[in-house]
Amino acid sequence: MAAYLQWRRFVFFDRETVREPSGPDGTGAKPFALPPGIAVCDSGRGSLVFGDILCTAGLCQIWFLPRSLQLSSFQAYKLRVTHLYQLKQHSILVSIGEDEEGINPLVKVWNLEKRDGGNPLCTRIFPAIPGNKPTVVSCLTVHENLNFMAIGFADGSVVLTKGDITRDRHSKTQVLHEGSFPVTGLAFRQSGKTTHLFVVTTENIQSYMLSVKDYPHLELDTHGCGLRCSSLSDPSQDLQFIVAGNECVYLYQPDERGPCFAFEGQKLIVHWYRGYLIIVSKDRKTSPKSEFAGNEAQNSDKQVLNIYDLCNKFIAYSSIFDDIVDVLAEWGSLYVLTRDGKIYVLQEKDTQTKLEACEFMLFRKNLFEMAINLAKSHHLDSDGLSEIFRQYGDHLYNKGNHDGAIQQYIRTIGKLEPSYVIRKFLDAQRIHNLTAYLQMLHLQSLANADHTTLLLNCYTKLKDSSKLEEFIKTSESEVHFDVETAIKVLRQAGYYSHAVYLAEKHEHHEWYLKIQLEDIKNYQEALHYIGKLPFEQAESNMKRYGKILMHHVPNETTELLKILCTDYRPSGGNEGPGMLEGKKANSEEFIPVFANNSRELKAFLEHMTEVQVDSPQGVYDTLLELRLQNWAHEQDEQIKEKLHSEALTLLKSGRFKTVFDKALVLCQMHNFKDGVLYLYEQGKLFQQIMHYHMQNEQYKKVIEVCELYGDQEACLWEQALGYFARKEENCKEYIAAVLKHIENKNLMPPLLVVQTLAHNSTATLSVIKDYLVNKLQKQSRQIEQDEQRIQKYREETTRIRLEIEELKTSPKIFQKTKCSICTSALELPSVHFLCGHSFHQHCFESYSESDSECPTCMPENRKVMDMIRAQEQKTDLHDQFQHQLKCSNDGFSVVADYFGRGVFNKLTLITDLPSGKTATTIEAGLQRERLIHTKRST
């Protein structure tokens, strides 16, 4: 059986008869009829082109049929048109015909875009004769670049025209090939800058390279084909030259023969159209004909038109026609011309319709590969292809071919829900197949965390360490899975080394440390890893894992913390552009890490205080507490003395001023006496210092404290006197020393001293004899001084009163001769005051601020008035009085001072009345003068 009979047959084209447009009356359109005598034709540039082979009335026409079916023509030759070639990329038509009887073919080149008297412009005419031998033209082809044209002849020769074929001047014609067999087909093949010409005769096939000088040629085969039985494929078939013999169809490259297809039958016409091979062959039920008789009338013959898909190996369409003239391609369809003048159009169905038409048959017969190839060749979208792959996979799965099924399911990735496939292979326990599917899912970056978990579990169940390592050791740019999920699964499965590798590579620092510390127990490596991290991450991880590391590797952990809190730079050359300057953490925050590691804590704190003086206060507080603990528990006296010195030195460093109470509590808790006394002194708690010595009955220390700090806090001497007074022991020496200081500084009234010492049975009168004698003598001298001052004030007061009385009762004589302001001779009008100053009136008015006051005495008077007002204001300053009374050692002198200021008297000031000469004006003036005079005297 012939091979093509085994190919599947489909109907991918719809056949219709071309009809004329409907008339205006709406009558049905009749079939379109071609002009009679059409023998040659071509298509391109939006038209079907026909040529007459038998001219009528001396007119030989070339016809154009556009899509509107409005025929047009022009006269091209006088006798006949034998060949037409319409270029697809240019509006150039090349024709061969005859104007005279005999063998005298002419080539005419027509420019369809230019007109000459209403007809296309003929740009070139030249005879188509190889040399001087008249012979019949058998075939014609033109290169689309208009630089090559080849004409084949029945005598076996081929004429090549090189250059611009539209002009005589720019082209050159030569005989390219000579032979003894008629040339039946020509075709140009352009690949890059290389041009080939295929030449086929009835007996052989040759290839000429036209882009090389001397045109080298190669014979491809020793059999040929009939007229119109060759064609050139499109790029989908790599521009192969197709030659159709009666037994097979051969495909050729410029240098070799390609595949062949066993399509039996006498071939009449061969064309290539959009990936399809079109063959018109003689119906085998009719009688055979000559291969080289393509131009003879065969009206009674039946011919078969087959459209083959060579890639997918099926027949896309097959139909019988009556005597086909040619098959043309234009407007996206095929047009079949028959000798009865009819035109049939073959319209290719859309891809979806074709697939729906063949799906049932293909799927029913399990021809999935053909369905897939068909869908690809027709550029079916990915969703449609995916559905075919799914059905194919289901078919193979049901047959038990799990390996084949998983390959089809892999092709559905991105379209088919992965769970559909995963459930099938989980049920079948086909772990190998499931692993392959999950791997591809990850490679396409379509896997989620669950898929990653499942794939890693598959690896671990298969114990496939090599695949597992290959999966996790991909480059960072090729990671197609969720890294954190992978780390979790590997850790859970016990693949700690793999999990650690993944965590380190992808910088999942927390997982790396967690596995190293909790699972592998490699504390040294974990600490080294932290030392390579950036500052922020190193700090946070030391806070989290510091206690564990301190427990197992205390020395190394302490060293890392020292670096971290002083001048941290990641080890291993991981410094970024912002790490030129080291960073430092807050050392106080790492103190809890040293729980139960006091030795390391002490080393850490001492290091921090040495290299970083401005360490947080908590560092100094902890170090003080640690030193006091060590001092309190130490038994060796020499070591204890050293620890005592260290603790006291730390206290005196000045770092505990802001936390005085805390440091004091620490010293008291550990009974650190020197530290307590130092802090009392720094806090100016002098009474506490003295009480501390009193509790320890250190009498000399009590006296020393009073001597040192008595000037700053006088009550210390009083407390010391009270302390010694309460002692029943013989403290006469200390009491005498205290009384001496009290006497010199006048700290206590004598009566209070006597009362204080009255409680001491050992203190006799002899102890305070000298104190009392001296005190009485001082008081006697003070009384004498006070009496003398009182007498002086009485005499002064008497004198002032007499002056006032004299002003009231006796006339005042003004004897001044000079002005008190300008010192010039006094002239009337003048102004006189009772104080004795006189002024020119104009001087007085210029300098005086008040009409009733002497300009000369006014400053002194104002001072007196200000003093009086100040005393008046101080009469209400009770809080100030109480404060001074409380703080003063001599309360009586404070009371006397305020009494002298008039705090306890109500003072009434009589001010001047407004200007008006009343009887009381002079009295008021006298009172003012009296007050001022009195103040002056005092």
PDB file of N, CA and C in Angstrom, residues 813-832 836-840:
ATOM      1  N   ILE A 813      16.524 132.786 109.431  1.00  0.00           N
ATOM      2  CA  ILE A 813      17.158 133.881 108.689  1.00  0.00           C
ATOM      3  C   ILE A 813      17.983 133.259 107.568  1.00  0.00           C
ATOM      4  N   PHE A 814      17.670 133.679 106.328  1.00  0.00           N
ATOM      5  CA  PHE A 814      18.399 133.184 105.135  1.00  0.00           C
ATOM      6  C   PHE A 814      19.472 134.188 104.775  1.00  0.00           C
ATOM      7  N   GLN A 815      20.699 133.794 104.934  1.00  0.00           N
ATOM      8  CA  GLN A 815      21.821 134.702 104.724  1.00  0.00           C
ATOM      9  C   GLN A 815      22.724 134.261 103.578  1.00  0.00           C
ATOM     10  N   LYS A 816      22.289 133.354 102.786  1.00  0.00           N
ATOM     11  CA  LYS A 816      23.100 132.890 101.671  1.00  0.00           C
ATOM     12  C   LYS A 816      23.249 133.988 100.639  1.00  0.00           C
ATOM     13  N   THR A 817      24.443 134.152 100.112  1.00  0.00           N
ATOM     14  CA  THR A 817      24.687 135.198  99.101  1.00  0.00           C
ATOM     15  C   THR A 817      24.959 134.615  97.726  1.00  0.00           C
ATOM     16  N   LYS A 818      25.121 133.291  97.659  1.00  0.00           N
ATOM     17  CA  LYS A 818      25.369 132.639  96.376  1.00  0.00           C
ATOM     18  C   LYS A 818      24.353 131.538  96.135  1.00  0.00           C
ATOM     19  N   CYS A 819      24.101 131.353  94.869  1.00  0.00           N
ATOM     20  CA  CYS A 819      23.156 130.275  94.454  1.00  0.00           C
ATOM     21  C   CYS A 819      23.850 128.933  94.672  1.00  0.00           C
ATOM     22  N   SER A 820      23.121 127.997  95.279  1.00  0.00           N
ATOM     23  CA  SER A 820      23.698 126.689  95.600  1.00  0.00           C
ATOM     24  C   SER A 820      23.920 125.839  94.362  1.00  0.00           C
ATOM     25  N   ILE A 821      23.374 126.267  93.219  1.00  0.00           N
ATOM     26  CA  ILE A 821      23.527 125.488  91.967  1.00  0.00           C
ATOM     27  C   ILE A 821      24.632 126.078  91.107  1.00  0.00           C
ATOM     28  N   CYS A 822      24.470 127.386  90.760  1.00  0.00           N
ATOM     29  CA  CYS A 822      25.428 128.002  89.834  1.00  0.00           C
ATOM     30  C   CYS A 822      26.536 128.752  90.575  1.00  0.00           C
ATOM     31  N   THR A 823      26.416 128.884  91.909  1.00  0.00           N
ATOM     32  CA  THR A 823      27.402 129.565  92.779  1.00  0.00           C
ATOM     33  C   THR A 823      27.599 131.039  92.398  1.00  0.00           C
ATOM     34  N   SER A 824      26.683 131.596  91.626  1.00  0.00           N
ATOM     35  CA  SER A 824      26.751 133.036  91.295  1.00  0.00           C
ATOM     36  C   SER A 824      26.081 133.829  92.401  1.00  0.00           C
ATOM     37  N   ALA A 825      26.271 135.127  92.356  1.00  0.00           N
ATOM     38  CA  ALA A 825      25.652 136.003  93.372  1.00  0.00           C
ATOM     39  C   ALA A 825      24.150 135.842  93.298  1.00  0.00           C
ATOM     40  N   LEU A 826      23.561 135.777  94.461  1.00  0.00           N
ATOM     41  CA  LEU A 826      22.133 135.532  94.538  1.00  0.00           C
ATOM     42  C   LEU A 826      21.372 136.799  94.204  1.00  0.00           C
ATOM     43  N   GLU A 827      20.410 136.734  93.340  1.00  0.00           N
ATOM     44  CA  GLU A 827      19.588 137.862  92.925  1.00  0.00           C
ATOM     45  C   GLU A 827      18.139 137.453  92.991  1.00  0.00           C
ATOM     46  N   LEU A 828      17.295 138.496  93.201  1.00  0.00           N
ATOM     47  CA  LEU A 828      15.867 138.218  93.201  1.00  0.00           C
ATOM     48  C   LEU A 828      15.380 138.013  91.768  1.00  0.00           C
ATOM     49  N   PRO A 829      14.362 137.225  91.575  1.00  0.00           N
ATOM     50  CA  PRO A 829      13.686 136.385  92.559  1.00  0.00           C
ATOM     51  C   PRO A 829      14.521 135.173  92.905  1.00  0.00           C
ATOM     52  N   SER A 830      14.400 134.772  94.161  1.00  0.00           N
ATOM     53  CA  SER A 830      15.172 133.625  94.632  1.00  0.00           C
ATOM     54  C   SER A 830      14.271 132.716  95.452  1.00  0.00           C
ATOM     55  N   VAL A 831      14.759 131.466  95.680  1.00  0.00           N
ATOM     56  CA  VAL A 831      14.000 130.441  96.407  1.00  0.00           C
ATOM     57  C   VAL A 831      14.884 129.960  97.543  1.00  0.00           C
ATOM     58  N   HIS A 832      14.303 129.945  98.815  1.00  0.00           N
ATOM     59  CA  HIS A 832      15.046 129.537  99.997  1.00  0.00           C
ATOM     60  C   HIS A 832      14.366 128.340 100.640  1.00  0.00           C
ATOM     61  N   GLY A 836      18.635 125.550 104.505  1.00  0.00           N
ATOM     62  CA  GLY A 836      19.692 126.536 104.412  1.00  0.00           C
ATOM     63  C   GLY A 836      20.178 126.758 103.000  1.00  0.00           C
ATOM     64  N   HIS A 837      19.655 126.079 101.978  1.00  0.00           N
ATOM     65  CA  HIS A 837      20.087 126.246 100.601  1.00  0.00           C
ATOM     66  C   HIS A 837      19.217 127.272  99.910  1.00  0.00           C
ATOM     67  N   SER A 838      19.847 128.104  99.057  1.00  0.00           N
ATOM     68  CA  SER A 838      19.114 129.135  98.316  1.00  0.00           C
ATOM     69  C   SER A 838      19.480 129.009  96.834  1.00  0.00           C
ATOM     70  N   PHE A 839      18.510 129.425  95.966  1.00  0.00           N
ATOM     71  CA  PHE A 839      18.700 129.244  94.515  1.00  0.00           C
ATOM     72  C   PHE A 839      18.108 130.424  93.767  1.00  0.00           C
ATOM     73  N   HIS A 840      18.715 130.743  92.620  1.00  0.00           N
ATOM     74  CA  HIS A 840      17.986 131.590  91.675  1.00  0.00           C
ATOM     75  C   HIS A 840      16.719 130.872  91.281  1.00  0.00           C
TER      76      HIS A 840
END
